Amino acid sequence: MELTAFLADVLHITPPAVAYQGVATYHDSCSGLRELGIKAQPRALLGAVAGLRLVEMEEPDLCCGFGGTFCVKYP
């Protein structure tokens, strides 16, 4: 089980009183999104951080090409 899904779906965790003044985005991992169906959980955890402005990037589900054996052959 992927960590953010475990925290959000099983433990129903919301981050403790943490804050970060800044902007962030989240790029979906290929295996998390396509194989495990994880999309909302990381965004929900990040969205609970006070002061953090979560901005969705264009095509957050676009494969970066680094999965599979590529990352083993070209570390």
Coordinates of N, CA, C and O in Angstrom, one line a residue:
M1 N 0.9 -1.2 0.0 CA 0.0 0.0 0.0 C 0.9 1.2 0.0 O 1.9 1.3 0.7
E2 N 0.5 2.2 -0.8 CA 1.2 3.5 -0.9 C 1.0 4.3 0.3 O -0.1 4.3 0.9
L3 N 2.0 5.1 0.8 CA 2.0 5.8 2.0 C 0.9 6.8 2.1 O 0.1 6.8 3.1
T4 N 0.7 7.6 1.1 CA -0.4 8.7 1.2 C -1.8 8.0 1.3 O -2.6 8.5 2.0
A5 N -2.0 6.9 0.6 CA -3.3 6.2 0.6 C -3.5 5.6 2.0 O -4.6 5.7 2.6
F6 N -2.4 5.1 2.6 CA -2.5 4.5 4.0 C -2.9 5.6 5.0 O -3.8 5.4 5.8
L7 N -2.2 6.7 4.9 CA -2.4 7.8 5.8 C -3.8 8.4 5.7 O -4.5 8.6 6.7
A8 N -4.3 8.6 4.5 CA -5.6 9.2 4.2 C -6.7 8.3 4.3 O -7.7 8.6 5.0
D9 N -6.6 7.1 3.8 CA -7.7 6.1 3.7 C -7.8 5.2 4.9 O -8.9 4.8 5.2
V10 N -6.7 4.8 5.4 CA -6.8 3.8 6.5 C -6.7 4.5 7.9 O -7.6 4.3 8.8
L11 N -5.7 5.4 8.1 CA -5.6 6.1 9.4 C -6.4 7.3 9.5 O -6.5 7.9 10.6
H12 N -6.9 7.8 8.3 CA -7.7 9.1 8.3 C -6.9 10.2 9.0 O -7.4 11.0 9.8
I13 N -5.6 10.3 8.6 CA -4.7 11.3 9.2 C -4.9 12.6 8.5 O -5.0 12.7 7.3
T14 N -4.9 13.7 9.3 CA -4.7 15.0 8.7 C -3.4 15.5 9.4 O -3.1 15.2 10.5
P15 N -2.6 16.2 8.6 CA -1.3 16.7 9.2 C -1.6 17.5 10.5 O -2.6 18.2 10.6
P16 N -0.7 17.3 11.5 CA -0.9 18.1 12.7 C -0.7 19.6 12.3 O -0.5 19.9 11.2
A17 N -0.7 20.5 13.3 CA -0.6 21.9 13.0 C 0.7 22.2 12.4 O 1.6 22.6 13.1
V18 N 0.8 22.1 11.1 CA 2.0 22.4 10.4 C 1.7 23.5 9.4 O 0.6 23.7 9.0
A19 N 2.7 24.3 9.1 CA 2.5 25.4 8.2 C 3.7 25.6 7.3 O 4.8 25.3 7.7
Y20 N 3.4 26.0 6.1 CA 4.5 26.3 5.2 C 4.0 27.4 4.3 O 3.0 27.3 3.6
Q21 N 4.6 28.5 4.3 CA 4.2 29.7 3.5 C 4.9 29.5 2.1 O 6.1 29.8 2.0
G22 N 4.2 29.1 1.1 CA 4.7 28.9 -0.2 C 3.8 28.3 -1.1 O 2.6 28.0 -0.8
V23 N 4.2 27.9 -2.3 CA 3.4 27.4 -3.4 C 4.1 26.0 -3.7 O 5.3 25.9 -3.7
A24 N 3.2 25.0 -4.0 CA 3.7 23.7 -4.3 C 2.8 23.1 -5.4 O 1.6 23.6 -5.5
T25 N 3.2 22.1 -6.0 CA 2.4 21.3 -7.0 C 2.7 19.9 -6.7 O 3.7 19.5 -6.0
Y26 N 1.9 19.0 -7.3 CA 2.1 17.6 -7.1 C 2.1 16.9 -8.4 O 1.1 17.1 -9.2
H27 N 3.1 16.1 -8.7 CA 3.1 15.3 -9.9 C 2.8 13.8 -9.6 O 3.4 13.2 -8.8
D28 N 1.7 13.3 -10.2 CA 1.2 12.0 -9.9 C 2.3 11.0 -10.4 O 2.8 11.1 -11.5
S29 N 2.5 10.0 -9.6 CA 3.4 8.9 -10.0 C 2.6 8.0 -10.9 O 1.4 7.8 -10.7
C30 N 3.3 7.4 -11.9 CA 2.6 6.5 -12.8 C 2.0 5.3 -12.2 O 0.8 5.0 -12.4
S31 N 2.7 4.7 -11.3 CA 2.2 3.5 -10.7 C 1.1 3.8 -9.6 O 0.1 3.1 -9.5
G32 N 1.3 4.9 -8.9 CA 0.3 5.3 -7.9 C -1.0 5.6 -8.6 O -2.1 5.2 -8.2
L33 N -0.9 6.4 -9.7 CA -2.1 6.8 -10.4 C -2.8 5.7 -11.2 O -3.9 5.4 -11.0
R34 N -2.0 5.0 -12.0 CA -2.5 4.1 -12.9 C -2.8 2.7 -12.3 O -3.7 2.0 -12.7
E35 N -1.9 2.3 -11.4 CA -2.1 0.9 -10.9 C -2.9 0.9 -9.6 O -3.6 0.0 -9.3
L36 N -2.7 2.0 -8.7 CA -3.3 2.0 -7.4 C -4.5 3.0 -7.3 O -5.2 3.0 -6.3
G37 N -4.7 3.8 -8.3 CA -5.8 4.8 -8.3 C -5.6 5.9 -7.3 O -6.6 6.4 -6.8
I38 N -4.4 6.3 -7.0 CA -4.1 7.3 -6.0 C -4.0 8.7 -6.7 O -3.1 8.9 -7.5
K39 N -4.9 9.6 -6.4 CA -4.9 10.9 -7.0 C -5.3 11.9 -5.9 O -4.6 12.9 -5.7
A40 N -6.4 11.7 -5.2 CA -6.9 12.7 -4.2 C -6.1 12.7 -2.9 O -5.9 13.7 -2.3
Q41 N -5.6 11.6 -2.5 CA -4.9 11.4 -1.2 C -3.7 12.4 -1.0 O -3.7 13.1 0.0
P42 N -2.8 12.4 -1.9 CA -1.6 13.3 -1.7 C -2.1 14.8 -1.7 O -1.6 15.6 -0.9
R43 N -3.0 15.1 -2.5 CA -3.5 16.5 -2.6 C -4.3 16.9 -1.3 O -4.2 18.0 -0.8
A44 N -5.0 15.9 -0.7 CA -5.7 16.2 0.5 C -4.7 16.5 1.6 O -4.9 17.4 2.4
L45 N -3.7 15.7 1.7 CA -2.7 15.9 2.8 C -1.9 17.2 2.6 O -1.7 17.9 3.6
L46 N -1.6 17.5 1.4 CA -0.9 18.8 1.1 C -1.9 20.0 1.3 O -1.5 21.0 1.8
G47 N -3.1 19.8 1.0 CA -4.1 20.8 1.2 C -4.4 21.2 2.7 O -4.9 22.2 3.0
A48 N -4.0 20.3 3.6 CA -4.2 20.5 5.0 C -3.1 21.3 5.6 O -3.2 21.6 6.8
V49 N -2.0 21.6 4.9 CA -0.9 22.3 5.4 C -1.3 23.8 5.4 O -1.5 24.4 4.3
A50 N -1.3 24.4 6.5 CA -1.6 25.9 6.6 C -0.6 26.7 5.8 O 0.6 26.6 6.0
G51 N -1.2 27.6 5.1 CA -0.3 28.6 4.3 C 0.2 28.1 3.0 O 0.7 28.9 2.2
L52 N 0.0 26.8 2.7 CA 0.5 26.2 1.5 C -0.5 26.4 0.4 O -1.7 26.1 0.6
R53 N -0.1 27.0 -0.7 CA -1.0 27.2 -1.8 C -0.6 26.1 -2.8 O 0.4 26.1 -3.4
L54 N -1.6 25.1 -3.0 CA -1.3 24.0 -3.9 C -1.9 24.4 -5.3 O -3.1 24.6 -5.4
V55 N -1.0 24.4 -6.2 CA -1.4 24.8 -7.6 C -1.2 23.6 -8.5 O -0.1 23.0 -8.6
E56 N -2.3 23.2 -9.2 CA -2.3 22.1 -10.1 C -1.5 22.5 -11.3 O -1.7 23.5 -12.0
M57 N -0.5 21.6 -11.7 CA 0.3 21.8 -12.9 C -0.5 21.4 -14.1 O -1.5 20.6 -13.9
E58 N -0.1 21.8 -15.3 CA -0.7 21.3 -16.5 C -0.3 19.8 -16.6 O 0.9 19.5 -16.4
E59 N -1.2 19.0 -16.9 CA -1.0 17.6 -17.1 C -0.2 16.9 -16.0 O 0.9 16.3 -16.2
P60 N -0.8 16.9 -14.8 CA -0.1 16.3 -13.6 C 0.0 14.8 -13.7 O 0.8 14.2 -13.1
D61 N -0.7 14.2 -14.6 CA -0.7 12.7 -14.8 C 0.2 12.3 -16.0 O 0.2 11.1 -16.3
L62 N 0.9 13.3 -16.6 CA 1.7 12.9 -17.8 C 2.9 12.2 -17.3 O 3.6 12.6 -16.3
C63 N 3.2 11.1 -17.9 CA 4.3 10.2 -17.5 C 5.7 10.9 -17.7 O 5.9 11.5 -18.8
C64 N 6.5 10.9 -16.7 CA 7.8 11.5 -16.8 C 8.8 10.7 -17.6 O 9.9 11.1 -17.9
G65 N 8.5 9.4 -17.8 CA 9.4 8.5 -18.5 C 10.5 7.9 -17.7 O 11.4 7.2 -18.2
F66 N 10.4 8.1 -16.4 CA 11.5 7.6 -15.5 C 11.2 6.3 -14.8 O 12.0 5.8 -14.1
G67 N 10.0 5.7 -15.1 CA 9.6 4.5 -14.4 C 10.2 3.3 -15.1 O 11.0 3.3 -16.0
G68 N 9.9 2.1 -14.6 CA 10.3 0.9 -15.2 C 11.8 0.7 -15.1 O 12.5 1.1 -14.2
T69 N 12.4 0.1 -16.1 CA 13.8 -0.2 -16.1 C 14.6 1.0 -16.5 O 15.9 1.0 -16.3
F70 N 14.0 2.1 -17.0 CA 14.8 3.3 -17.4 C 15.6 3.8 -16.2 O 16.7 4.1 -16.3
C71 N 14.9 3.9 -15.0 CA 15.6 4.4 -13.8 C 16.7 3.5 -13.3 O 17.6 3.9 -12.7
V72 N 16.7 2.2 -13.7 CA 17.7 1.3 -13.3 C 18.9 1.4 -14.3 O 20.0 1.4 -13.8
K73 N 18.6 1.5 -15.5 CA 19.7 1.6 -16.6 C 20.4 3.0 -16.5 O 21.5 3.1 -16.8
Y74 N 19.6 4.0 -16.1 CA 20.2 5.4 -16.2 C 20.0 6.1 -14.8 O 19.2 7.0 -14.7
P75 N 20.7 5.7 -13.8 CA 20.5 6.2 -12.5 C 20.9 7.7 -12.4 O 20.5 8.4 -11.6

